[in-house]
Amino acid sequence: MSGSVVDNTVSSGNSSAAIPTDISGQILDLDEDDDLEVFSKDTTLTDGSSLNASMQTSSASMINQYKFEEEEEDADTKDIFVTVDNPESHVTAIETYITYRVETKTTRSEFDSSEFEVRRRYQDFLWLKGRLEEAHPTLIVHPLPEKFVMKGMVERFNEDFIETRRSALHKFLNKIAEHPIFSSSEDFKIFLTAGSGELTSHKKQGPGFLSRMGETVKAVAAAVRGVRSRPQEFTDMQEYVEAFSQKISSIDKVTQRIVREQKEYLEELKECGPTYALWSQSEEELAEPLKNVAGCVDKCCKETDEQVKHLNDHLIPVLHEYVLCADTLKAVLRRRDNIQADFEAKTEALATKKADRDADSKVLSLAWGSLVGRSPEEVKQQKQQKLKGEIKEMRDELDKTEDRLEWANNALKSDWTRWQKGMRTDLRSAFIDTAERNVSYYEKCLAVWESFLQSQRTDAEGNGNVDFS
Amino acid sequence: MRERERDAEQGDARNRTSLLKKMEISVAEAEKRTGKNAVNMQETYTVYLIETRPVDAASEGTNPVPDSLWRRYSEFEQLRNYLLVTYPFLVVPPLPEKRAEFVWHKLSADNMDPDFVERRRVGLENFLLRVASHPDLSTDKIFYSFLTEENGWKETVFETGFQAKADSRLKALNATFRVKNPDKRFAEMKHYGDELQSVISQLLRVRARAADRLYGVYKVHGNYGRVFSEWSAIEKEMGDGLQSAGHHMDAYAASVDDILEEEEHYADQLKEYLFYADALRAVCRKHELTQYELEMAAQDLTSKKQQREELATGTIRTFSLKGMTSKLFGQETPEQREAKLKMLETQIEEGEELVKERNGECEEFVKSAWVDIERFKEQKDHDLREALISYAIMQISMCKKGIQVWNNAKECFSKM
């Protein structure tokens, strides 16, 4: 988020990435000369009770407290409610697309009103995600549903697809709303409240194509360079993400396979009931129990059908989200690495420059000096002056990059903990939900067959000839 | 014949039979043997141990060692063929299937497979018990010696000449002929037999396919076990919950084996009646044949009587080539006519005897067969109802297991 920043020398060539000025706590250990000023300490710290919390100051009205003790309070003090529903299809000359109704209810003071209703299309969500990622490269943005599903050649306008997408978009916005930093994003606010014209013009602002290109080039260069001394905790994170990604993908695949097998089982089971019914037509005494069994089998079919639907509509989307999350995490770690690589590169460059300054380059400067008619002393002075200037610039740049890295690391660490907590909650409740549903499925089938037994018992008591041992 | 009638009149004969009252019968074991067969080639086959024990001895508490002998499947087949031929008016209990059919893929279709052998053992025991509890079949001497005489039984049964009768019976049953006055009840019974066979086949097929799919569903859950376990290794707080949930997923996947084994038993019960339907149809066919033979004899008699009449009165009421030729080439001599008449009279006498005999046979057959068919109907209604009930009980047991596993899993997930 690029709000106005206090006490910072902003170099205009920088990207729209937030540039923090205050360091809370951790100071990166740099092999530095003591005579050089390292940090500009800014005391616009908000309640920095958590050492690891990274702060980002922007305009006065939007200071965020990034504490985790407040997480529990969030549930009670939730002050923004977002709903995504009511998909509608729009046809223009060029294209057909779907819009969704986004309704917001909030008591937050920064909103002009307490209720908003807008219509948004998938592209708009993509834009929002992009903005948030740009503003906070090492924060974890919840994934959006994919552009389109290749598997099974799902049509974009298929009812199930639209519903699945709507549900995922709803979750996405709610995750954003719950996030301590994202929910105060100006872009988020505009997304929720602006009319379509206002949104379009707002979208046009922000970093142009070229500066974004510049950032990409830098990123690629950094990526190629690689990180030299990644802190262990981030390496641990990387290993975890790799493993998690594999596991969650496996679970996703297993679940999809289960759904497939269940559907095929259902297909076969659907033929059993009618066969019993057919049989009952040839029988006299047996007609009643056979018809009864046919009915039971049909009821179980219905229950199986609903159980499969539930898996499809509840467990699979959650697993899918976390498969996408794993990719997001990988990207976040990569971006953090790039920032560090950038910092390391700049550090090296500065050291080289200093070495230049300290080195005796008599021969060259003297030679040059005599050519332009200056005394060796003069030349040396000029050279030193020039170097001093360059070093100062690089120093400042390095400071900024160091701040940036510090902030990125802290942001990631905090958000990481937050994400893990969320993941645990989400997956736990999804699995519990599935287990409960399975129990309910078996309970219903049990009741069906027990009522059959009951009916045979009462018959038998009438005829007095059946043994139920 | 008289004995049978008496037994039949004694009513519900299912449990009150002569043989089972005296002895306990079981097919206790199965073993593999190798030997030389009819064409002097090595073959491996299975033999089954038939154990018999007098009922009184067991109730006295002394529990003596049972008598036993080994028989192979082909001998059971011979016994049954003998019974079919000797009691064509009875619905003879069927043997368990010769080859595994209606298998779902995990079940072996191999006759040597231990599960198949075990199920066959049970089926053979069931066959013996059915025969032993039949009011008529249980009194058969050949059956008795099958149970008690290890050596020499083969020769004894061969001496009855059943083999030849079996062959001609098969031929007759497969012949096509039309009956002029079919007995409506038997026609309906035959039709019912056809329907029963068709619908049970369909049910068995559908059930096998469903079992196959169900197996898949359960087994895939085993993958959860594996992945949860691997995942738990990288998690701190979630690890324990995931790991234990994974164990329950493994248990769930494993539980399908028992479930489907029980269902196989249900399938066997259905199969017995699939084959019973065939036996029922055979009785109906036999009745048709008997009826047809009666009709043929009666028809023949009628035509002979007509011939006599024509010869006696000199009128030709029906066209016959002989009649025409005699018209064309002149009448016969009175002596020739006399001789002919005499022959016809003899034939008519014989014919009347034959018709009387066949009529008697037919009536006997209808009476005995119908008694047995009624007995069979009652047995079938009872047995199949029991089978449906046991199927429901199986389903309930399966549901209970499912509830338990998923409740356990839910608890583990809560600890995540």
PDB file of N, CA, C and O in Angstrom, chain B residues 353-392:
ATOM      1  N   GLU B 353     -54.599-100.742 -22.746  1.00  0.00           N
ATOM      2  CA  GLU B 353     -53.767-101.012 -21.576  1.00  0.00           C
ATOM      3  C   GLU B 353     -52.741 -99.903 -21.389  1.00  0.00           C
ATOM      4  O   GLU B 353     -52.524 -99.405 -20.292  1.00  0.00           O
ATOM      5  N   LEU B 354     -52.122 -99.569 -22.531  1.00  0.00           N
ATOM      6  CA  LEU B 354     -51.071 -98.541 -22.486  1.00  0.00           C
ATOM      7  C   LEU B 354     -51.638 -97.215 -22.018  1.00  0.00           C
ATOM      8  O   LEU B 354     -51.064 -96.546 -21.151  1.00  0.00           O
ATOM      9  N   VAL B 355     -52.760 -96.849 -22.578  1.00  0.00           N
ATOM     10  CA  VAL B 355     -53.364 -95.571 -22.193  1.00  0.00           C
ATOM     11  C   VAL B 355     -53.695 -95.583 -20.715  1.00  0.00           C
ATOM     12  O   VAL B 355     -53.443 -94.639 -19.988  1.00  0.00           O
ATOM     13  N   LYS B 356     -54.251 -96.718 -20.280  1.00  0.00           N
ATOM     14  CA  LYS B 356     -54.605 -96.814 -18.860  1.00  0.00           C
ATOM     15  C   LYS B 356     -53.362 -96.634 -18.007  1.00  0.00           C
ATOM     16  O   LYS B 356     -53.355 -95.895 -17.031  1.00  0.00           O
ATOM     17  N   GLU B 357     -52.294 -97.349 -18.452  1.00  0.00           N
ATOM     18  CA  GLU B 357     -51.037 -97.294 -17.713  1.00  0.00           C
ATOM     19  C   GLU B 357     -50.516 -95.861 -17.656  1.00  0.00           C
ATOM     20  O   GLU B 357     -50.201 -95.337 -16.589  1.00  0.00           O
ATOM     21  N   ARG B 358     -50.450 -95.264 -18.836  1.00  0.00           N
ATOM     22  CA  ARG B 358     -49.892 -93.913 -18.920  1.00  0.00           C
ATOM     23  C   ARG B 358     -50.751 -92.915 -18.156  1.00  0.00           C
ATOM     24  O   ARG B 358     -50.251 -91.985 -17.533  1.00  0.00           O
ATOM     25  N   ASN B 359     -52.026 -93.121 -18.249  1.00  0.00           N
ATOM     26  CA  ASN B 359     -52.931 -92.263 -17.501  1.00  0.00           C
ATOM     27  C   ASN B 359     -52.637 -92.351 -16.015  1.00  0.00           C
ATOM     28  O   ASN B 359     -52.569 -91.350 -15.308  1.00  0.00           O
ATOM     29  N   GLY B 360     -52.493 -93.608 -15.573  1.00  0.00           N
ATOM     30  CA  GLY B 360     -52.171 -93.833 -14.178  1.00  0.00           C
ATOM     31  C   GLY B 360     -50.866 -93.145 -13.810  1.00  0.00           C
ATOM     32  O   GLY B 360     -50.756 -92.459 -12.792  1.00  0.00           O
ATOM     33  N   GLU B 361     -49.881 -93.355 -14.688  1.00  0.00           N
ATOM     34  CA  GLU B 361     -48.573 -92.731 -14.459  1.00  0.00           C
ATOM     35  C   GLU B 361     -48.722 -91.225 -14.326  1.00  0.00           C
ATOM     36  O   GLU B 361     -48.164 -90.597 -13.434  1.00  0.00           O
ATOM     37  N   CYS B 362     -49.457 -90.683 -15.280  1.00  0.00           N
ATOM     38  CA  CYS B 362     -49.648 -89.234 -15.302  1.00  0.00           C
ATOM     39  C   CYS B 362     -50.292 -88.756 -14.012  1.00  0.00           C
ATOM     40  O   CYS B 362     -49.830 -87.810 -13.395  1.00  0.00           O
ATOM     41  N   GLU B 363     -51.350 -89.417 -13.644  1.00  0.00           N
ATOM     42  CA  GLU B 363     -52.031 -89.006 -12.416  1.00  0.00           C
ATOM     43  C   GLU B 363     -51.115 -89.098 -11.214  1.00  0.00           C
ATOM     44  O   GLU B 363     -51.051 -88.202 -10.384  1.00  0.00           O
ATOM     45  N   GLU B 364     -50.397 -90.228 -11.127  1.00  0.00           N
ATOM     46  CA  GLU B 364     -49.450 -90.411 -10.044  1.00  0.00           C
ATOM     47  C   GLU B 364     -48.444 -89.278 -10.010  1.00  0.00           C
ATOM     48  O   GLU B 364     -48.164 -88.701  -8.968  1.00  0.00           O
ATOM     49  N   PHE B 365     -47.908 -89.026 -11.218  1.00  0.00           N
ATOM     50  CA  PHE B 365     -46.888 -88.003 -11.336  1.00  0.00           C
ATOM     51  C   PHE B 365     -47.432 -86.668 -10.862  1.00  0.00           C
ATOM     52  O   PHE B 365     -46.806 -85.985 -10.029  1.00  0.00           O
ATOM     53  N   VAL B 366     -48.595 -86.322 -11.393  1.00  0.00           N
ATOM     54  CA  VAL B 366     -49.168 -85.018 -11.042  1.00  0.00           C
ATOM     55  C   VAL B 366     -49.359 -84.923  -9.538  1.00  0.00           C
ATOM     56  O   VAL B 366     -49.007 -83.927  -8.898  1.00  0.00           O
ATOM     57  N   LYS B 367     -49.886 -85.986  -8.972  1.00  0.00           N
ATOM     58  CA  LYS B 367     -50.167 -85.958  -7.539  1.00  0.00           C
ATOM     59  C   LYS B 367     -48.889 -85.770  -6.735  1.00  0.00           C
ATOM     60  O   LYS B 367     -48.776 -84.850  -5.929  1.00  0.00           O
ATOM     61  N   SER B 368     -47.900 -86.675  -6.996  1.00  0.00           N
ATOM     62  CA  SER B 368     -46.669 -86.605  -6.214  1.00  0.00           C
ATOM     63  C   SER B 368     -45.915 -85.306  -6.467  1.00  0.00           C
ATOM     64  O   SER B 368     -45.408 -84.677  -5.533  1.00  0.00           O
ATOM     65  N   ALA B 369     -45.852 -84.953  -7.747  1.00  0.00           N
ATOM     66  CA  ALA B 369     -45.102 -83.752  -8.076  1.00  0.00           C
ATOM     67  C   ALA B 369     -45.722 -82.534  -7.400  1.00  0.00           C
ATOM     68  O   ALA B 369     -45.024 -81.691  -6.854  1.00  0.00           O
ATOM     69  N   TRP B 370     -47.063 -82.491  -7.456  1.00  0.00           N
ATOM     70  CA  TRP B 370     -47.673 -81.299  -6.903  1.00  0.00           C
ATOM     71  C   TRP B 370     -47.462 -81.203  -5.397  1.00  0.00           C
ATOM     72  O   TRP B 370     -47.255 -80.108  -4.851  1.00  0.00           O
ATOM     73  N   VAL B 371     -47.479 -82.335  -4.734  1.00  0.00           N
ATOM     74  CA  VAL B 371     -47.199 -82.311  -3.296  1.00  0.00           C
ATOM     75  C   VAL B 371     -45.808 -81.731  -3.047  1.00  0.00           C
ATOM     76  O   VAL B 371     -45.599 -80.884  -2.194  1.00  0.00           O
ATOM     77  N   ASP B 372     -44.850 -82.234  -3.834  1.00  0.00           N
ATOM     78  CA  ASP B 372     -43.483 -81.778  -3.621  1.00  0.00           C
ATOM     79  C   ASP B 372     -43.314 -80.311  -3.995  1.00  0.00           C
ATOM     80  O   ASP B 372     -42.562 -79.583  -3.355  1.00  0.00           O
ATOM     81  N   ILE B 373     -44.038 -79.909  -5.041  1.00  0.00           N
ATOM     82  CA  ILE B 373     -43.933 -78.510  -5.439  1.00  0.00           C
ATOM     83  C   ILE B 373     -44.465 -77.598  -4.331  1.00  0.00           C
ATOM     84  O   ILE B 373     -43.880 -76.554  -4.041  1.00  0.00           O
ATOM     85  N   GLU B 374     -45.545 -78.017  -3.712  1.00  0.00           N
ATOM     86  CA  GLU B 374     -46.076 -77.221  -2.593  1.00  0.00           C
ATOM     87  C   GLU B 374     -45.067 -77.147  -1.455  1.00  0.00           C
ATOM     88  O   GLU B 374     -44.840 -76.109  -0.859  1.00  0.00           O
ATOM     89  N   ARG B 375     -44.462 -78.313  -1.183  1.00  0.00           N
ATOM     90  CA  ARG B 375     -43.440 -78.356  -0.141  1.00  0.00           C
ATOM     91  C   ARG B 375     -42.298 -77.416  -0.504  1.00  0.00           C
ATOM     92  O   ARG B 375     -41.790 -76.653   0.319  1.00  0.00           O
ATOM     93  N   PHE B 376     -41.911 -77.477  -1.767  1.00  0.00           N
ATOM     94  CA  PHE B 376     -40.812 -76.635  -2.232  1.00  0.00           C
ATOM     95  C   PHE B 376     -41.158 -75.144  -2.092  1.00  0.00           C
ATOM     96  O   PHE B 376     -40.341 -74.345  -1.635  1.00  0.00           O
ATOM     97  N   LYS B 377     -42.374 -74.814  -2.480  1.00  0.00           N
ATOM     98  CA  LYS B 377     -42.795 -73.399  -2.386  1.00  0.00           C
ATOM     99  C   LYS B 377     -42.659 -72.885  -0.966  1.00  0.00           C
ATOM    100  O   LYS B 377     -42.124 -71.801  -0.725  1.00  0.00           O
ATOM    101  N   GLU B 378     -43.159 -73.684  -0.039  1.00  0.00           N
ATOM    102  CA  GLU B 378     -43.090 -73.270   1.362  1.00  0.00           C
ATOM    103  C   GLU B 378     -41.644 -73.106   1.807  1.00  0.00           C
ATOM    104  O   GLU B 378     -41.279 -72.122   2.458  1.00  0.00           O
ATOM    105  N   GLN B 379     -40.815 -74.073   1.428  1.00  0.00           N
ATOM    106  CA  GLN B 379     -39.404 -74.022   1.798  1.00  0.00           C
ATOM    107  C   GLN B 379     -38.742 -72.787   1.197  1.00  0.00           C
ATOM    108  O   GLN B 379     -38.012 -72.063   1.868  1.00  0.00           O
ATOM    109  N   LYS B 380     -39.032 -72.525  -0.079  1.00  0.00           N
ATOM    110  CA  LYS B 380     -38.435 -71.397  -0.762  1.00  0.00           C
ATOM    111  C   LYS B 380     -38.840 -70.081  -0.096  1.00  0.00           C
ATOM    112  O   LYS B 380     -37.989 -69.232   0.173  1.00  0.00           O
ATOM    113  N   ASP B 381     -40.141 -69.932   0.176  1.00  0.00           N
ATOM    114  CA  ASP B 381     -40.605 -68.692   0.793  1.00  0.00           C
ATOM    115  C   ASP B 381     -39.910 -68.473   2.128  1.00  0.00           C
ATOM    116  O   ASP B 381     -39.471 -67.381   2.443  1.00  0.00           O
ATOM    117  N   HIS B 382     -39.811 -69.537   2.892  1.00  0.00           N
ATOM    118  CA  HIS B 382     -39.182 -69.438   4.194  1.00  0.00           C
ATOM    119  C   HIS B 382     -37.697 -69.088   4.060  1.00  0.00           C
ATOM    120  O   HIS B 382     -37.206 -68.136   4.662  1.00  0.00           O
ATOM    121  N   ASP B 383     -36.992 -69.875   3.234  1.00  0.00           N
ATOM    122  CA  ASP B 383     -35.549 -69.688   3.110  1.00  0.00           C
ATOM    123  C   ASP B 383     -35.187 -68.307   2.555  1.00  0.00           C
ATOM    124  O   ASP B 383     -34.265 -67.652   3.036  1.00  0.00           O
ATOM    125  N   LEU B 384     -35.899 -67.893   1.522  1.00  0.00           N
ATOM    126  CA  LEU B 384     -35.531 -66.621   0.907  1.00  0.00           C
ATOM    127  C   LEU B 384     -35.863 -65.455   1.827  1.00  0.00           C
ATOM    128  O   LEU B 384     -35.143 -64.459   1.861  1.00  0.00           O
ATOM    129  N   ARG B 385     -36.927 -65.593   2.560  1.00  0.00           N
ATOM    130  CA  ARG B 385     -37.247 -64.537   3.524  1.00  0.00           C
ATOM    131  C   ARG B 385     -36.127 -64.436   4.558  1.00  0.00           C
ATOM    132  O   ARG B 385     -35.684 -63.345   4.901  1.00  0.00           O
ATOM    133  N   GLU B 386     -35.691 -65.593   5.049  1.00  0.00           N
ATOM    134  CA  GLU B 386     -34.564 -65.623   5.978  1.00  0.00           C
ATOM    135  C   GLU B 386     -33.344 -64.965   5.348  1.00  0.00           C
ATOM    136  O   GLU B 386     -32.607 -64.237   6.009  1.00  0.00           O
ATOM    137  N   ALA B 387     -33.117 -65.266   4.084  1.00  0.00           N
ATOM    138  CA  ALA B 387     -31.960 -64.708   3.388  1.00  0.00           C
ATOM    139  C   ALA B 387     -32.046 -63.186   3.338  1.00  0.00           C
ATOM    140  O   ALA B 387     -31.058 -62.491   3.591  1.00  0.00           O
ATOM    141  N   LEU B 388     -33.230 -62.660   3.028  1.00  0.00           N
ATOM    142  CA  LEU B 388     -33.404 -61.207   2.971  1.00  0.00           C
ATOM    143  C   LEU B 388     -33.171 -60.588   4.346  1.00  0.00           C
ATOM    144  O   LEU B 388     -32.553 -59.540   4.477  1.00  0.00           O
ATOM    145  N   ILE B 389     -33.682 -61.278   5.361  1.00  0.00           N
ATOM    146  CA  ILE B 389     -33.483 -60.776   6.717  1.00  0.00           C
ATOM    147  C   ILE B 389     -32.000 -60.770   7.070  1.00  0.00           C
ATOM    148  O   ILE B 389     -31.483 -59.806   7.634  1.00  0.00           O
ATOM    149  N   SER B 390     -31.302 -61.845   6.719  1.00  0.00           N
ATOM    150  CA  SER B 390     -29.881 -61.878   7.053  1.00  0.00           C
ATOM    151  C   SER B 390     -29.118 -60.840   6.237  1.00  0.00           C
ATOM    152  O   SER B 390     -28.114 -60.302   6.688  1.00  0.00           O
ATOM    153  N   TYR B 391     -29.608 -60.512   5.050  1.00  0.00           N
ATOM    154  CA  TYR B 391     -28.994 -59.457   4.260  1.00  0.00           C
ATOM    155  C   TYR B 391     -29.138 -58.117   4.971  1.00  0.00           C
ATOM    156  O   TYR B 391     -28.194 -57.334   5.071  1.00  0.00           O
ATOM    157  N   ALA B 392     -30.354 -57.893   5.497  1.00  0.00           N
ATOM    158  CA  ALA B 392     -30.592 -56.650   6.238  1.00  0.00           C
ATOM    159  C   ALA B 392     -29.681 -56.587   7.462  1.00  0.00           C
ATOM    160  O   ALA B 392     -29.101 -55.544   7.775  1.00  0.00           O
TER     161      ALA B 392
END
